[in-house]
C-alpha positions in Angstrom: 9.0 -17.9 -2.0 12.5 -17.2 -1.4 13.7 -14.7 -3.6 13.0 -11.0 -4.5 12.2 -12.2 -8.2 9.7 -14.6 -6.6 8.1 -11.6 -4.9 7.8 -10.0 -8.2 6.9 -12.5 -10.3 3.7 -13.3 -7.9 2.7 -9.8 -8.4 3.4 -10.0 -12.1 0.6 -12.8 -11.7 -2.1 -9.8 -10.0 -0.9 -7.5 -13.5 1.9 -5.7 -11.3 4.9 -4.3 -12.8 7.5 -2.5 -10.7 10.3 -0.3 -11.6 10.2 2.8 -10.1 14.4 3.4 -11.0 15.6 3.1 -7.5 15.9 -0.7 -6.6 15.0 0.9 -2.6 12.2 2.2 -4.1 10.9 -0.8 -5.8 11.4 -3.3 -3.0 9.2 -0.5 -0.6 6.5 -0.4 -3.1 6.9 -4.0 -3.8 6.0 -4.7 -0.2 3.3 -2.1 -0.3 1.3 -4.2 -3.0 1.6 -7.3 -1.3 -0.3 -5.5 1.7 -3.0 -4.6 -0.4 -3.0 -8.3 -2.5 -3.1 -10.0 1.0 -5.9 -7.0 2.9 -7.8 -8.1 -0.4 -7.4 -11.7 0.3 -6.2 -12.8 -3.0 -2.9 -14.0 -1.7 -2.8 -16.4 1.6 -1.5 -15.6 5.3 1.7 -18.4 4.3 2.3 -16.6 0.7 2.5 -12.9 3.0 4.2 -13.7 5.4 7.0 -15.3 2.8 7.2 -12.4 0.4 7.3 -9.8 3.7 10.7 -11.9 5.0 11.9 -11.9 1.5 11.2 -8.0 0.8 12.5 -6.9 4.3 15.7 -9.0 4.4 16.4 -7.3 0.2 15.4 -3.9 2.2 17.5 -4.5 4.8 20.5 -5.9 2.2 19.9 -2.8 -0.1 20.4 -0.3 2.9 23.5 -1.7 3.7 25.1 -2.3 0.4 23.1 -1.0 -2.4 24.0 -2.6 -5.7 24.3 0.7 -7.8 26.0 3.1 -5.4 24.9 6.6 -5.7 26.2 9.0 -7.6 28.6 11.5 -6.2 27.1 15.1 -6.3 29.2 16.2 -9.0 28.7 13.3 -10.7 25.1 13.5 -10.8 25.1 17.2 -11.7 27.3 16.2 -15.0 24.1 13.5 -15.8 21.7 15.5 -15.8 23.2 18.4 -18.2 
């Protein structure tokens, strides 16, 4: 597993779908299911530990330089009228 679509793609395989509309948000409760597949033993310790590198290095990426930037207050205000 080396990639964020990996990750998600081996939960699509438990009947996960994740899109929350923040990508921050998605990786976080992406990680959050892989807990619970691997507490549940339906994933292995090698197939955890992989998708945990993979989430927290996209975390990590996404903190830094998100790839849609927020939107600027007033910006957001104009959205949402």
């Amino acid at each position: 597993m080396k990639t964020y679509y990996d990750v998600l793609q081996l939960l699509k395989e438990f009947g996960t779908y994740i899109h929350v509309g923040k990508r921050l948000w998605d990786i976080e409760l992406a990680a959050v299911e892989v807990d619970r597949l691997h507490h549940l033993q339906l994933i292995d310790d090698k197939t955890y530990a992989s998708a945990k590198i993979v989430l927290r290095h996209e975390h990590e990426q996404e903190e830094k330089t998100p790839l849609v930037p927020p939107m600027a207050p007033h910006e957001e205000e104009k959205h949402h009228e």
